[in-house]
PDB file of C-alpha atoms in Angstrom:
ATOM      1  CA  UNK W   1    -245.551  -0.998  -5.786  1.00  0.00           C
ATOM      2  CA  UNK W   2    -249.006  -1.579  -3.942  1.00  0.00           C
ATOM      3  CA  UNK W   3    -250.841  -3.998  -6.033  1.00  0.00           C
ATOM      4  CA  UNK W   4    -254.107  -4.274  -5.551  1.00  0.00           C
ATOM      5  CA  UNK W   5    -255.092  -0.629  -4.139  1.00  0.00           C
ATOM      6  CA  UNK W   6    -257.002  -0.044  -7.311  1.00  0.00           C
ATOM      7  CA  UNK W   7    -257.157  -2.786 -10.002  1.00  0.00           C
ATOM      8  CA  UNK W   8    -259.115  -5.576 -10.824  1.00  0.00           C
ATOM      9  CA  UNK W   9    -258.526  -9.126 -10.828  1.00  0.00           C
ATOM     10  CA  UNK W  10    -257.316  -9.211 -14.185  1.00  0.00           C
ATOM     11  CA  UNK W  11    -255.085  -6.352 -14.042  1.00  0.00           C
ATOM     12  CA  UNK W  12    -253.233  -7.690 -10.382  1.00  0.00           C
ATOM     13  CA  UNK W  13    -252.675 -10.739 -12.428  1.00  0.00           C
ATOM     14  CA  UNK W  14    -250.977  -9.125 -15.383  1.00  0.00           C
ATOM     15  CA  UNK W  15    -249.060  -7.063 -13.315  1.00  0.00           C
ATOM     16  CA  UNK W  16    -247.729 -10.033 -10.974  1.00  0.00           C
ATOM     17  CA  UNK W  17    -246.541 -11.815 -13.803  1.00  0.00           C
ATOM     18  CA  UNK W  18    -245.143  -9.246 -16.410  1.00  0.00           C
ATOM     19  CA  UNK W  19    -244.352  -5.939 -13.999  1.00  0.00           C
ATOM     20  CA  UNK W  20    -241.567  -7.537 -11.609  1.00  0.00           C
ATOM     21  CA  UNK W  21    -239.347  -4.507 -10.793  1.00  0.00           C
ATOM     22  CA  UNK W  22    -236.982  -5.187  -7.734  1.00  0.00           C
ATOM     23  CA  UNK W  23    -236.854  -0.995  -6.424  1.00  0.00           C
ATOM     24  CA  UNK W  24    -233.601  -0.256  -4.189  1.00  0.00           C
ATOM     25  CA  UNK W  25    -233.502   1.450  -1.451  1.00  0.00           C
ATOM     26  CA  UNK W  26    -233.178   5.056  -3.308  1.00  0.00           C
ATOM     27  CA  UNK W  27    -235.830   4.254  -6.161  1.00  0.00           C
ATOM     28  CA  UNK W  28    -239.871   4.289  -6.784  1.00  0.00           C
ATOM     29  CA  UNK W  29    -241.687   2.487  -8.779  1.00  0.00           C
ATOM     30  CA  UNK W  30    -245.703   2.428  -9.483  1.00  0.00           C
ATOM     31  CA  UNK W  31    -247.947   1.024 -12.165  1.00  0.00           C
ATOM     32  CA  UNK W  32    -250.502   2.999 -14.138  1.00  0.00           C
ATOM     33  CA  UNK W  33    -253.817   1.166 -16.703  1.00  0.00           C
ATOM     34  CA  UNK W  34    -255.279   2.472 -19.091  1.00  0.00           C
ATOM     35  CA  UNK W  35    -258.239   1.215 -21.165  1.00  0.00           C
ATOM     36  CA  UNK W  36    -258.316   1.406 -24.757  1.00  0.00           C
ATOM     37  CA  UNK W  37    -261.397   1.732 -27.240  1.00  0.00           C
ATOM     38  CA  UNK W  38    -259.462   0.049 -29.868  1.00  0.00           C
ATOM     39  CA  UNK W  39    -258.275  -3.455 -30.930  1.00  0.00           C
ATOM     40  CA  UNK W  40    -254.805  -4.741 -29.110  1.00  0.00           C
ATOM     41  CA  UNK W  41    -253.246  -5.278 -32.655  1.00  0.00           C
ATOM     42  CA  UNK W  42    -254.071  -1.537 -33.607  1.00  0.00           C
ATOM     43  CA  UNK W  43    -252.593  -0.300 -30.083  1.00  0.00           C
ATOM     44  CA  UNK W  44    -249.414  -2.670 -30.073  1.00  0.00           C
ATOM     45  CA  UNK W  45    -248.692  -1.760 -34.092  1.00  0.00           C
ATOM     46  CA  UNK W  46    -248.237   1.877 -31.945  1.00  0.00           C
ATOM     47  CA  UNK W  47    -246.528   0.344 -29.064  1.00  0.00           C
ATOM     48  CA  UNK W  48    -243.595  -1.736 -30.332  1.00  0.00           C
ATOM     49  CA  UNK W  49    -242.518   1.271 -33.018  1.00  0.00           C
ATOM     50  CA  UNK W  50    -239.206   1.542 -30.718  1.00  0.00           C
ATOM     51  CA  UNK W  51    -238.484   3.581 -33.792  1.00  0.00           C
ATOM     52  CA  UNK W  52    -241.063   6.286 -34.056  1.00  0.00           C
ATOM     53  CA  UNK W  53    -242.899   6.783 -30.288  1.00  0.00           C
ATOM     54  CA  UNK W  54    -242.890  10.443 -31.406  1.00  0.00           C
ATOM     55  CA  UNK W  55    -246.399   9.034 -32.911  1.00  0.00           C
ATOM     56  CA  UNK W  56    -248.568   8.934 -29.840  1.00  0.00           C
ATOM     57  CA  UNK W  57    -245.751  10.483 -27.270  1.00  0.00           C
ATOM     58  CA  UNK W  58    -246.740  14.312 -27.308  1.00  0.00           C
ATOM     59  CA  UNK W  59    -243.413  14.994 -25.629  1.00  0.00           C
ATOM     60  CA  UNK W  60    -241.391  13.594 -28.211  1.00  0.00           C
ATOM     61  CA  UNK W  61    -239.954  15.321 -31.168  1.00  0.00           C
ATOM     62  CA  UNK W  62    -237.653  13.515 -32.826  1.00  0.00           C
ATOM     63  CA  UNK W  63    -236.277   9.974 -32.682  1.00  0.00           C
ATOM     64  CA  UNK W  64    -232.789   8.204 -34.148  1.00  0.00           C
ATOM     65  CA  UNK W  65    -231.943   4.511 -34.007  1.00  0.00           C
ATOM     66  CA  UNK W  66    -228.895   3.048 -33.571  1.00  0.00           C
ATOM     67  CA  UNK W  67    -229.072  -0.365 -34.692  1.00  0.00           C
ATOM     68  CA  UNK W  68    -231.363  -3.052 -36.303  1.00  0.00           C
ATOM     69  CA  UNK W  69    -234.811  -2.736 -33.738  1.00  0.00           C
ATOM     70  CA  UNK W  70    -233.593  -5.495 -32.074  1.00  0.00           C
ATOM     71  CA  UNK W  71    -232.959  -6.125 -28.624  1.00  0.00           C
ATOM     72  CA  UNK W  72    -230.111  -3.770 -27.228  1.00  0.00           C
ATOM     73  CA  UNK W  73    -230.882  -1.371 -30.029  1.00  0.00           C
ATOM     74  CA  UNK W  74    -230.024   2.538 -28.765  1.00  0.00           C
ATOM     75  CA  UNK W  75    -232.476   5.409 -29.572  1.00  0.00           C
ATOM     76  CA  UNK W  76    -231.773   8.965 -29.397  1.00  0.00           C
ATOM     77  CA  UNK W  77    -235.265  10.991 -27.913  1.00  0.00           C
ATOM     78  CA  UNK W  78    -235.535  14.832 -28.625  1.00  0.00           C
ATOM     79  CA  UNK W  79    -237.798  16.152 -26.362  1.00  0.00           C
ATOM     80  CA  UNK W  80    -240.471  19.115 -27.062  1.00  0.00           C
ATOM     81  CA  UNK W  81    -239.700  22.371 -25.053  1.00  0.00           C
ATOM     82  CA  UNK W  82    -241.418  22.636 -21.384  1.00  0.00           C
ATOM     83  CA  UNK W  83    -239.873  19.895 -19.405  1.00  0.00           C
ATOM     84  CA  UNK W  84    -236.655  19.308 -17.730  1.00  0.00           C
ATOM     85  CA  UNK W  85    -234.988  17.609 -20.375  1.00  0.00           C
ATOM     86  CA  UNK W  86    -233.958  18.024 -24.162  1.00  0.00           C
ATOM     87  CA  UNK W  87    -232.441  14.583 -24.918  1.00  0.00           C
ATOM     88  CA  UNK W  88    -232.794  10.928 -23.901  1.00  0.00           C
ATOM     89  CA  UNK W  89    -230.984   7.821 -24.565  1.00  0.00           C
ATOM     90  CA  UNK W  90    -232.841   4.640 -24.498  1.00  0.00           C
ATOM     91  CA  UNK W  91    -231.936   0.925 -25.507  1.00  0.00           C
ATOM     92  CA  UNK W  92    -234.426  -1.681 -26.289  1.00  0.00           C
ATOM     93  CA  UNK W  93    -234.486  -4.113 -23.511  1.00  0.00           C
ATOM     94  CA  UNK W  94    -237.755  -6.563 -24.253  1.00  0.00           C
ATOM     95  CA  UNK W  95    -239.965  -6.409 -27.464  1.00  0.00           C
ATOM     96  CA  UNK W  96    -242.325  -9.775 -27.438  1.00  0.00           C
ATOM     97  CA  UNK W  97    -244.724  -9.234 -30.426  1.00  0.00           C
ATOM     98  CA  UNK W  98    -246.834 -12.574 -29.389  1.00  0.00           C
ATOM     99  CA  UNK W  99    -247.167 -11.880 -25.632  1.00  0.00           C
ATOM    100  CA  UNK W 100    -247.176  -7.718 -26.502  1.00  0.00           C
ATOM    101  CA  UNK W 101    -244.109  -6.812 -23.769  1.00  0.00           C
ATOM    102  CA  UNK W 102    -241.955  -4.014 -24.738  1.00  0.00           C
ATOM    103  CA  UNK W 103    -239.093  -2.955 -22.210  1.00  0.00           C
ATOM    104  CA  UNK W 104    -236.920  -0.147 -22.275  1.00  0.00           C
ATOM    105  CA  UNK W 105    -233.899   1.307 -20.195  1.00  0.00           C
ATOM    106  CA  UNK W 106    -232.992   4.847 -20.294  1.00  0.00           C
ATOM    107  CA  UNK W 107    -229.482   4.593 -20.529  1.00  0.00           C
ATOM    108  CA  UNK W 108    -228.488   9.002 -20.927  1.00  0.00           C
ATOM    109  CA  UNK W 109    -229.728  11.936 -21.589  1.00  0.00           C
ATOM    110  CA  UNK W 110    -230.151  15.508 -20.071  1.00  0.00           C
ATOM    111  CA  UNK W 111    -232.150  14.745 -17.404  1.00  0.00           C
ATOM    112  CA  UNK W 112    -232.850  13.455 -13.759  1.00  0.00           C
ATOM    113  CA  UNK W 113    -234.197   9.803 -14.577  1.00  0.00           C
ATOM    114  CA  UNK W 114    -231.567   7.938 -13.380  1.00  0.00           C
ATOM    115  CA  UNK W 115    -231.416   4.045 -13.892  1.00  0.00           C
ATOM    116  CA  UNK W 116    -235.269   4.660 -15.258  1.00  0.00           C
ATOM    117  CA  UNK W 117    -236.696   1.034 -16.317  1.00  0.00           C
ATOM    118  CA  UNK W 118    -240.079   1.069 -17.605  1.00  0.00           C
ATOM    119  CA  UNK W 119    -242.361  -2.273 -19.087  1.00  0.00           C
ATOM    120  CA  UNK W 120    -245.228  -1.873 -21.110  1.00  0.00           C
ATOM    121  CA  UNK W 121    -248.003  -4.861 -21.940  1.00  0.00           C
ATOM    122  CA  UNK W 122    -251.187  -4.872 -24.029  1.00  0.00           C
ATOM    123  CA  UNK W 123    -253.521  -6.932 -23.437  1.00  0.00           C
ATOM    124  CA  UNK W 124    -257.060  -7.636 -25.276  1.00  0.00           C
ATOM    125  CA  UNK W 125    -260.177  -7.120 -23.604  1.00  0.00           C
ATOM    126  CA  UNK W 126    -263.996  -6.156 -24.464  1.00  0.00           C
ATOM    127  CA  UNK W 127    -265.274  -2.951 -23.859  1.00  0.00           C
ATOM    128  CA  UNK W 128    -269.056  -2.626 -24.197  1.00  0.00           C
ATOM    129  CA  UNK W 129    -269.074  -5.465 -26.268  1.00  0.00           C
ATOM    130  CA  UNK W 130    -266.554  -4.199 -28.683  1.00  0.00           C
ATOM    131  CA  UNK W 131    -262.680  -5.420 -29.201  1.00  0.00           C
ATOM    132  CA  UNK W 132    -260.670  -3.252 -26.716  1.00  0.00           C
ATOM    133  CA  UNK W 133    -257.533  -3.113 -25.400  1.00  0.00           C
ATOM    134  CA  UNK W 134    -255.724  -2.802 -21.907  1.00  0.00           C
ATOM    135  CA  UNK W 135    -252.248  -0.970 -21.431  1.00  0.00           C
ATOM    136  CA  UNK W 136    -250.529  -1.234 -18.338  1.00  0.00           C
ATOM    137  CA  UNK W 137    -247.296   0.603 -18.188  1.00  0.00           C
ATOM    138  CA  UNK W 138    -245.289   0.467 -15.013  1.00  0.00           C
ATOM    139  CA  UNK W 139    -241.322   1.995 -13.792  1.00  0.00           C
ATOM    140  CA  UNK W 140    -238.687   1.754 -11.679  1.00  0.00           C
ATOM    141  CA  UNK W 141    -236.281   4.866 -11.475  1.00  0.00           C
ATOM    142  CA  UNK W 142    -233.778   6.432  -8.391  1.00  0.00           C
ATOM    143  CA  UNK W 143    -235.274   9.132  -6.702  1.00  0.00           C
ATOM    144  CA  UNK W 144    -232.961  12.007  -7.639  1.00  0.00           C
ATOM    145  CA  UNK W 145    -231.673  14.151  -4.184  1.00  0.00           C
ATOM    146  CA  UNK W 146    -233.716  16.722  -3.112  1.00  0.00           C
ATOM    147  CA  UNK W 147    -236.889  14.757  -4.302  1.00  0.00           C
ATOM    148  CA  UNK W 148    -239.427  12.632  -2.367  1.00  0.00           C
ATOM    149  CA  UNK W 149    -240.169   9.024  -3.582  1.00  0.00           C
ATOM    150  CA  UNK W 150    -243.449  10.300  -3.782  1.00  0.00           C
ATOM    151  CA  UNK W 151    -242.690  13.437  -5.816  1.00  0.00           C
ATOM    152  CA  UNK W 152    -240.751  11.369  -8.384  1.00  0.00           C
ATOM    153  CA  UNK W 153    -243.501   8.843  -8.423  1.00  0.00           C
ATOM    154  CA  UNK W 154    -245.818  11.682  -8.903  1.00  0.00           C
ATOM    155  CA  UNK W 155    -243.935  13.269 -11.722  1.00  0.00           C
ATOM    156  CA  UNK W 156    -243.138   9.873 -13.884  1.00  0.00           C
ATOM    157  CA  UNK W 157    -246.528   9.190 -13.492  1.00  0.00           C
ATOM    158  CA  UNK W 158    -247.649  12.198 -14.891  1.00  0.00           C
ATOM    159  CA  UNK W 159    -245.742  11.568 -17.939  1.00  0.00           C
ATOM    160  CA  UNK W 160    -247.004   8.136 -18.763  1.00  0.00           C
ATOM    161  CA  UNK W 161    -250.705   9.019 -17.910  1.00  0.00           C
ATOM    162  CA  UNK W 162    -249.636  11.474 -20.523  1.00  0.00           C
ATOM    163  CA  UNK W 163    -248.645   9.188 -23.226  1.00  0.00           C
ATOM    164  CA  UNK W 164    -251.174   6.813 -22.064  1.00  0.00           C
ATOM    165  CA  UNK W 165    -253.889   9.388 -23.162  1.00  0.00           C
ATOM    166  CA  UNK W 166    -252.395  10.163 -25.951  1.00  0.00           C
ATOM    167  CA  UNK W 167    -252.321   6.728 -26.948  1.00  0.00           C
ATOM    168  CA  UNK W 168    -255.836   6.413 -26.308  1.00  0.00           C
ATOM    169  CA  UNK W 169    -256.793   9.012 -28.405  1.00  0.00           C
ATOM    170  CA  UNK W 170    -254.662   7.803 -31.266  1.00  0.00           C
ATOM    171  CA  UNK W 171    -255.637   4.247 -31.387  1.00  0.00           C
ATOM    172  CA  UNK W 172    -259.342   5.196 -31.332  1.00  0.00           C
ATOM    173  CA  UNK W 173    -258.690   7.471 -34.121  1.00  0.00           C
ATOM    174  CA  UNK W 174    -257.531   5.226 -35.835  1.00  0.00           C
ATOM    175  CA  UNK W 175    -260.085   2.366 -35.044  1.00  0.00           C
ATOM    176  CA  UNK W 176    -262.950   5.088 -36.150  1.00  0.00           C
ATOM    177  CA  UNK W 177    -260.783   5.400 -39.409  1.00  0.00           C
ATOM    178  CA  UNK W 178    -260.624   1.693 -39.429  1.00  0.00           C
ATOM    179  CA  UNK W 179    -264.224   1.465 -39.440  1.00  0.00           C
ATOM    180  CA  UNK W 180    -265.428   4.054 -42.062  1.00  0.00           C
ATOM    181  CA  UNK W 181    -263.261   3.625 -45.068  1.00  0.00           C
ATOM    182  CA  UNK W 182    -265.259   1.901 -47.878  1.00  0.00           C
ATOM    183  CA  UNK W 183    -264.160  -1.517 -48.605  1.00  0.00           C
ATOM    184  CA  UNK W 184    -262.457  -1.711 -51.821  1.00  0.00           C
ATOM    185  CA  UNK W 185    -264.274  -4.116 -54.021  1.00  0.00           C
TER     186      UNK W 185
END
């Protein structure tokens, strides 16, 4: 992972100390930001749902957990028609509610990620003067044969920039909400 190429100070830091994959030989890895217009309690209340990421992940349909939400816990992923996959199995490897870290390891599934690792962190910043919030999602996964390390990187990142939008566009839905509902008196 080339840190550095195109984030800022703050972002290099965050990713130095909570983005520490170790790639093999046969693996990529890469990091992808994304800036929020929304508060980090509003965005990680989306994040940490280990349970439900069918609510800002467009390619997922349906989601079962095994187990209590804790660490280790196993979720079956259905995933919408159109990509290479219909199923994935994925345990809960890090959820940190004060520092906002959630970790997860696909662990099966119908599909080429193999020994796919992936860490997300939000982070609070200000954006035009208003509470925002900054994701950074990064991965480690094997480069399957007959792919590049850049075409998997390219492909994985597609996803997440993906979710990452869609995750955007959720939160600040929901911050607009936030904002216009009368207060009950």
């Amino acid at each position: 992972m080339n840190v550095g190429d195109s984030y800022g100070a703050m972002e290099v830091q965050y990713i130095r100390r909570h983005h520490k994959h170790q790639p093999r030989e046969n693996q990529c890895t890469s990091a992808l930001v994304k800036h929020i217009r929304a508060p980090v309690q509003l965005v990680w209340s989306l994040v940490r749902r280990f349970d439900q990421p069918q609510k800002y992940k467009p390619f997922v349909s349906r989601c079962i957990v095994k187990g209590d939400l804790g660490i280790g816990s196993v979720r079956e992923v259905n995933v919408r028609s159109g990509l290479p996959a219909t199923t994935s199995t994925e345990r809960l490897e890090l959820l940190d509610d004060e520092e906002h870290i959630l970790g997860i390891r696909i662990v099966g599934g119908d599909h080429r990620l193999r020994n796919y690792s992936s860490i997300v962190t939000v982070h609070p910043e200000v954006i035009d003067g208003r509470p925002g919030t900054l994701v950074i999602e990064s991965f480690v996964v094997d480069v399957p044969d007959g792919n590049t390390k850049d075409e998997t990187c390219f492909f994985v990142e597609a996803l997440i920039r993906c979710n990452l939008k869609s995750l955007a566009d959720v939160s600040e839905r929901m911050a607009i909400q936030d904002q216009t509902e009368p207060i009950n008196q």
